[in-house]
XYZ file of N, CA and C in Angstrom:
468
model
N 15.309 7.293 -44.248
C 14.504 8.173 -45.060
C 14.866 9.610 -44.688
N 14.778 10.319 -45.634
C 15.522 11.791 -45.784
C 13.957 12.557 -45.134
N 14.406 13.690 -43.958
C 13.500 14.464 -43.260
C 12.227 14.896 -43.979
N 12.890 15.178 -45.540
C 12.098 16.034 -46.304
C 10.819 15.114 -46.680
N 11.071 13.846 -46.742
C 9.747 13.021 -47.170
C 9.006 12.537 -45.643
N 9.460 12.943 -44.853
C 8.637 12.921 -43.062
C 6.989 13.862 -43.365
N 5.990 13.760 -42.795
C 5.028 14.393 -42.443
C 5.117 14.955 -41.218
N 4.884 16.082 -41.074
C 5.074 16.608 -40.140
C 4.643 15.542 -38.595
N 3.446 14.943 -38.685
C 2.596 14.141 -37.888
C 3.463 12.757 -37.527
N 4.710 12.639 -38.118
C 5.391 11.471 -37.956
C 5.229 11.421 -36.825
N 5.383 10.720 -35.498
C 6.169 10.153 -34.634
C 7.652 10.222 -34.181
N 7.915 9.173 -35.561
C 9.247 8.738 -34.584
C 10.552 9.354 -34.630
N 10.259 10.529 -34.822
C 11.214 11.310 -34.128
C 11.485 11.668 -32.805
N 10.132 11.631 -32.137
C 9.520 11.920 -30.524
C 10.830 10.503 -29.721
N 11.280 11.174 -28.737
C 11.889 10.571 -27.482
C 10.922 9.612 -26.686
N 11.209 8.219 -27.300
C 10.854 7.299 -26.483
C 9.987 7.480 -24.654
N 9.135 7.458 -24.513
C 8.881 6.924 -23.299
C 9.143 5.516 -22.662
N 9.505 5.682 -21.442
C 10.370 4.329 -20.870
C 9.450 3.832 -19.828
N 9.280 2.868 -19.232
C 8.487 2.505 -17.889
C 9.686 2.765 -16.584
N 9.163 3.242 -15.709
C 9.806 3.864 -14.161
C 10.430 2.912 -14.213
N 11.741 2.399 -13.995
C 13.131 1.462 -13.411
C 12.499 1.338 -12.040
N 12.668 -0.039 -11.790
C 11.960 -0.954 -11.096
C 13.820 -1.040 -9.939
N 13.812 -0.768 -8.749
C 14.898 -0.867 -8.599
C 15.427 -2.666 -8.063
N 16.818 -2.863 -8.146
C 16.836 -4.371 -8.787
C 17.125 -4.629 -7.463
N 16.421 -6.332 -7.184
C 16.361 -7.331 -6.789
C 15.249 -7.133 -5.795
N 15.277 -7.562 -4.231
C 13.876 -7.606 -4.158
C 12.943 -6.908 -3.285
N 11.579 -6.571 -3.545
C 10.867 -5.586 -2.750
C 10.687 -5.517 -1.328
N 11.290 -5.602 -0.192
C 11.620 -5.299 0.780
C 11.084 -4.143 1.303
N 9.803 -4.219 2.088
C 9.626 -2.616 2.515
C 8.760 -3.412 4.172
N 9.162 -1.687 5.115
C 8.311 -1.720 6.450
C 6.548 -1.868 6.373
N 6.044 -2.167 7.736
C 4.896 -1.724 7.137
C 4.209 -0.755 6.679
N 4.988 0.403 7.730
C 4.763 1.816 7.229
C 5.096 1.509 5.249
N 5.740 1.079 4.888
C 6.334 1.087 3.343
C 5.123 0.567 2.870
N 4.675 -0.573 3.000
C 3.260 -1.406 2.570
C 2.216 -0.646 2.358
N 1.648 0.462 3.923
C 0.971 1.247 3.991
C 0.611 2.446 2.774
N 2.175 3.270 2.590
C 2.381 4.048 1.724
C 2.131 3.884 0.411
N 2.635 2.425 -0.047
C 2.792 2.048 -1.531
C 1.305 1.833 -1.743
N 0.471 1.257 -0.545
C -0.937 1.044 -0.810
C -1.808 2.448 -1.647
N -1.580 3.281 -0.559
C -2.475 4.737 -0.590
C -1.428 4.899 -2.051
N -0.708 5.191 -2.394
C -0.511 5.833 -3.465
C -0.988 5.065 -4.605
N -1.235 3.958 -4.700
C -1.855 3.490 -5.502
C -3.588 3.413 -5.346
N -4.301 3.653 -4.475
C -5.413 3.879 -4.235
C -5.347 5.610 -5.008
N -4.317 6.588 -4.503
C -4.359 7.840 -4.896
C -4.677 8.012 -6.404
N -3.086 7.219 -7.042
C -3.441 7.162 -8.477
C -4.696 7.164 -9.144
N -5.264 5.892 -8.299
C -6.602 5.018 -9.272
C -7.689 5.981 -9.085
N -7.714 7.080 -8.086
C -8.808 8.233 -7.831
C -8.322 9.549 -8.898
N -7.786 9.187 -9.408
C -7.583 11.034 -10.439
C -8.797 10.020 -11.282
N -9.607 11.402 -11.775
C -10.131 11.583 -13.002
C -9.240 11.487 -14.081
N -9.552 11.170 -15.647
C -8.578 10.935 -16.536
C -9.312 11.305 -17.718
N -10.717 11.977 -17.222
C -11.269 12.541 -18.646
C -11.175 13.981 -19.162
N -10.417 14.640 -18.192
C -10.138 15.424 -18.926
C -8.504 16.434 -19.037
N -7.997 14.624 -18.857
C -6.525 14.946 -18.668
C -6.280 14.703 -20.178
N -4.870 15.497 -20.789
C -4.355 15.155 -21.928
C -3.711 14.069 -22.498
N -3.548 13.906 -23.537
C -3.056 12.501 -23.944
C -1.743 11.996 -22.832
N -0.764 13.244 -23.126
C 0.261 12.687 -22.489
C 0.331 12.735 -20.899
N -0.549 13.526 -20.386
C -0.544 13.525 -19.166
C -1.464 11.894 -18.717
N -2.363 11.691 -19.351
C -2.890 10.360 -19.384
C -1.669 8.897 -19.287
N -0.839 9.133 -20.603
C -0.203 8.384 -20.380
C 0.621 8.354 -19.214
N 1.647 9.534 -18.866
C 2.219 9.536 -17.539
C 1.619 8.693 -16.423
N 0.279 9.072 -15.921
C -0.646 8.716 -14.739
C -0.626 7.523 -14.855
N -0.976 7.093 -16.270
C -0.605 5.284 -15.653
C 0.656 4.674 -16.381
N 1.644 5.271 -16.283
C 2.996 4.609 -16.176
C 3.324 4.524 -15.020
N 3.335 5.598 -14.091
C 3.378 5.646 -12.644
C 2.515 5.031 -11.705
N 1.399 4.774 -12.662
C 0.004 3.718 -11.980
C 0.986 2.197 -12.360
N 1.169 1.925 -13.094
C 1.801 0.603 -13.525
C 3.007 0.402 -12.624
N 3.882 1.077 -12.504
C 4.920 0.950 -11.282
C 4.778 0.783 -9.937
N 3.257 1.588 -9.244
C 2.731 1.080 -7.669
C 2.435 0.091 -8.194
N 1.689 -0.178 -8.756
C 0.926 -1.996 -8.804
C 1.538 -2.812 -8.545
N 2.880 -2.757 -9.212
C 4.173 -3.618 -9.744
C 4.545 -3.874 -8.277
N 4.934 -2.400 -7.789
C 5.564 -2.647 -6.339
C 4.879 -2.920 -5.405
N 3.076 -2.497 -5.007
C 3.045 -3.258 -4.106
C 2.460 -4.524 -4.656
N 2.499 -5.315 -5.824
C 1.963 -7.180 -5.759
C 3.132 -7.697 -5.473
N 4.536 -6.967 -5.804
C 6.085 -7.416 -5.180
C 6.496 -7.268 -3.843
N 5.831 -6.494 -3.210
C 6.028 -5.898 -1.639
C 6.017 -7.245 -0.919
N 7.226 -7.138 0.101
C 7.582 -8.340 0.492
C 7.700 -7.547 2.237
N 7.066 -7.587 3.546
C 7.163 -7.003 4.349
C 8.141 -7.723 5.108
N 8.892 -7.157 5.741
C 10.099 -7.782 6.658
C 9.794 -8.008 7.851
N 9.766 -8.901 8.573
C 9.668 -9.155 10.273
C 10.263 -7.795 10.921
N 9.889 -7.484 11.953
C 10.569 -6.542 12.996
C 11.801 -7.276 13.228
N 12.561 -6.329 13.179
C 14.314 -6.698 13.287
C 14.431 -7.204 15.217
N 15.345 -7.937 15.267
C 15.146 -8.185 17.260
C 16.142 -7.072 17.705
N 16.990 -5.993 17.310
C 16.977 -4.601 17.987
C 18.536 -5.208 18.065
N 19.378 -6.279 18.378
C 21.092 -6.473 18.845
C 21.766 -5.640 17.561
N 21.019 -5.977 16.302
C 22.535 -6.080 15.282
C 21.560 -4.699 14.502
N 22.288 -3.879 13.375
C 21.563 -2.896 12.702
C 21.069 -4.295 11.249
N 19.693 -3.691 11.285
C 18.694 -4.247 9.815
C 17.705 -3.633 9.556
N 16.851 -4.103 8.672
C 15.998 -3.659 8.087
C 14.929 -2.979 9.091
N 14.575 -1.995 8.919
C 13.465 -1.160 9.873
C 14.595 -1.081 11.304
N 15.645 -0.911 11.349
C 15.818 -0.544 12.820
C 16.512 1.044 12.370
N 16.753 1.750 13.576
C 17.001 3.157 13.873
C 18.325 3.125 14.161
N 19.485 4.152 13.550
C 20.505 3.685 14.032
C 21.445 4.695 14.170
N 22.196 5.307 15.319
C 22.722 6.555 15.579
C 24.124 5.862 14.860
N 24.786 6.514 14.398
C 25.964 6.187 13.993
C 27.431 7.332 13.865
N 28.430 6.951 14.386
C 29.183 8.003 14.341
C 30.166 7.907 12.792
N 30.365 8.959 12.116
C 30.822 9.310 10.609
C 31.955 10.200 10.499
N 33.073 10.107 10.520
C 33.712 11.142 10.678
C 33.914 11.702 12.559
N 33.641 12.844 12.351
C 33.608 13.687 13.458
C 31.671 14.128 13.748
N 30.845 13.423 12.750
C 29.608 13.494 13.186
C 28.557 12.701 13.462
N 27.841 12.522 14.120
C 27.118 11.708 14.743
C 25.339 12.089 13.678
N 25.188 10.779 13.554
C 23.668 10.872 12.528
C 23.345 9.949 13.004
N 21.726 9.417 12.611
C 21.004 8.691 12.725
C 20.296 8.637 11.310
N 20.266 7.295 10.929
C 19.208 6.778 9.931
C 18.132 5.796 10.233
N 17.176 5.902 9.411
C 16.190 4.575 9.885
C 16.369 3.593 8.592
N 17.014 2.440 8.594
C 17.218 1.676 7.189
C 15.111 0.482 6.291
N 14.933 1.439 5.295
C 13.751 1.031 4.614
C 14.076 0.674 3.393
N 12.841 -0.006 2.976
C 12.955 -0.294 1.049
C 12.908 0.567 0.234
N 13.661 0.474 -0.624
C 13.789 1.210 -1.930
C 12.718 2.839 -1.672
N 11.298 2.397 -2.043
C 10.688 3.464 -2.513
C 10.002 4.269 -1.009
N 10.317 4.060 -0.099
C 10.485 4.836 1.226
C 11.410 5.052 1.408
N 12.504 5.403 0.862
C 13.522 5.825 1.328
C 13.409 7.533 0.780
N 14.216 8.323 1.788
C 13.730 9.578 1.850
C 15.337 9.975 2.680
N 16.241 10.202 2.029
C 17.745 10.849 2.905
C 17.407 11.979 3.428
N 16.674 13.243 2.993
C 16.011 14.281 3.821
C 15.457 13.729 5.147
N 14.539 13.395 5.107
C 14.183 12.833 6.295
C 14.714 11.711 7.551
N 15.891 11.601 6.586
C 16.753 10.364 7.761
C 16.444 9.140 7.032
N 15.914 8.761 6.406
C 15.542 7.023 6.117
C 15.918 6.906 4.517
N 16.828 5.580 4.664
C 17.725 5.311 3.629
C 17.634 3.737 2.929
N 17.412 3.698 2.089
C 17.221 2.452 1.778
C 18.493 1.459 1.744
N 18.263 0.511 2.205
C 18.567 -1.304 2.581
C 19.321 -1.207 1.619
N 19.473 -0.868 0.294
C 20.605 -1.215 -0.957
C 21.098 0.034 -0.566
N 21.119 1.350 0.158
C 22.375 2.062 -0.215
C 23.636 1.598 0.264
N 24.537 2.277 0.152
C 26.120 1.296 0.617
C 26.287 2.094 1.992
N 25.852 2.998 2.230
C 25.764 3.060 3.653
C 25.283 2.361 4.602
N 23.764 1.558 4.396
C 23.027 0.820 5.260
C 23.465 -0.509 5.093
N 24.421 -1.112 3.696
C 25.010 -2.200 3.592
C 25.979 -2.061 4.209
N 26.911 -1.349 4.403
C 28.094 -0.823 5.439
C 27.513 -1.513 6.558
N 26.469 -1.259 6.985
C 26.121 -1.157 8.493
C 25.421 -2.346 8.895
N 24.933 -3.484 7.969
C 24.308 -4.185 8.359
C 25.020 -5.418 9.359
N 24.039 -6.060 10.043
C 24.607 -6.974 11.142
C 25.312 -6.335 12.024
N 25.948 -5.114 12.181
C 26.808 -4.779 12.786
C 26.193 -4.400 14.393
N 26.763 -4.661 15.509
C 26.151 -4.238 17.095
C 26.463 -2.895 17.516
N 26.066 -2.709 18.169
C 26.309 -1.617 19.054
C 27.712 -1.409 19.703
N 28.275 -0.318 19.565
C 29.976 -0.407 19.831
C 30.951 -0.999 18.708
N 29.869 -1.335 17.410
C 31.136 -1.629 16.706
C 31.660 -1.134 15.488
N 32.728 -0.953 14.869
C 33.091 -0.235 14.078
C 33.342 -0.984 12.397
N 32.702 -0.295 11.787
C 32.656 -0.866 10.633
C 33.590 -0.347 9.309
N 33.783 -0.887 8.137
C 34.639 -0.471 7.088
C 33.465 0.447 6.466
N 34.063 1.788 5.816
C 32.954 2.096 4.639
C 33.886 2.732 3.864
N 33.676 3.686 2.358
C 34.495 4.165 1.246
C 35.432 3.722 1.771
N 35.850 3.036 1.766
C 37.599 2.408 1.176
C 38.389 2.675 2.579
N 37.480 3.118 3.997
C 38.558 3.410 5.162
C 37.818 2.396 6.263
N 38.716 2.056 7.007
C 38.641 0.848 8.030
C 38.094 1.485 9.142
N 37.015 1.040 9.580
C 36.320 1.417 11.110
C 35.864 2.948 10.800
N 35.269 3.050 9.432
C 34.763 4.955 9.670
C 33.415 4.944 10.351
N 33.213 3.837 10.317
C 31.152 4.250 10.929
C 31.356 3.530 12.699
N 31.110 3.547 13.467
C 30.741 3.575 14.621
C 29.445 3.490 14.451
N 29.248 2.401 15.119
C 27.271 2.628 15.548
C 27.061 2.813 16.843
N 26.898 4.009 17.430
C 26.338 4.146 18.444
C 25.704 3.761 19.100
N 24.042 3.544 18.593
C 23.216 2.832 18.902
C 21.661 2.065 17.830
N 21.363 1.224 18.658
C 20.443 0.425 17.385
C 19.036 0.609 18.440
N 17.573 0.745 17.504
C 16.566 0.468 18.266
C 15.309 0.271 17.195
N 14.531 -0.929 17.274
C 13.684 -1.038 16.340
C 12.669 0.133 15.874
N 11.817 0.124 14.732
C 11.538 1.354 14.454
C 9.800 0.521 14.261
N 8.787 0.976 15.176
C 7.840 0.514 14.964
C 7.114 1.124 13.931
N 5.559 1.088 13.655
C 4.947 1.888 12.462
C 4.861 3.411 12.778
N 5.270 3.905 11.945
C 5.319 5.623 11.890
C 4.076 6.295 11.250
């Protein structure tokens, strides 16, 4: 249909709204992660919404619909036993010519500012199982990561 017979009030011209991408396969988080995903969904469910706008309404619970999602999916991981790098452990690692530390978490705790990287990036897959003293493959070069050292990461 030609623009000219549109009402101004149409719709569907407006850009789709999408639901938050759920990141794929499965919810894996610390307890600190459990903790977090909790309160933010307690946070959500405390805004007032009467005298928010339509679309700001809708936003609040698209993002309300995505905690829910994640924590009834939240799957908490055992404490790692500290030999090999995994899930929730701390891990100094040498990169190059520099020495870092990450703490490896699920998806929606993950925070690279702060050091903690989630379990699917290809860095913390690089690194998994791997011990102390040993050198691992990462981008396409043989033995670039060194792990220095591994140590479990209790609740923060």
């Amino acid at each position: 249909m030609s623009v000219a017979f549109r009402r101004e009030s149409d719709e569907e011209h407006l850009e789709p709204s999408f639901e938050i991408p759920i990141p794929p396969g499965p919810n894996l988080v610390t307890a600190r992660g459990l903790r977090l995903t909790r309160e933010k969904v307690e946070a959500l469910e405390a805004i007032p919404t009467g005298d928010m706008g339509e679309e700001e309404a809708k936003k609040l619970k698209r993002e309300l619909r995505y905690w829910r999602a994640r924590l009834a999916t939240a799957q908490v991981q055992p404490a790692a036993q500290g030999d090999a790098v995994a899930f929730g452990t701390r891990v100094a690692y040498r990169l190059g010519r520099q020495d870092k530390t990450v703490v490896i978490v699920g998806d929606d705790e993950a925070d690279p500012a702060e050091g903690r990287i989630a379990f699917s990036a290809p860095l913390a897959r690089a690194m998994m199982e791997a011990e102390k003293g040993e050198s691992v493959d990462f981008g396409g070069k043989a033995g670039a990561i060194k792990v220095l050292k591994i140590e479990v990461v209790r609740e923060e």
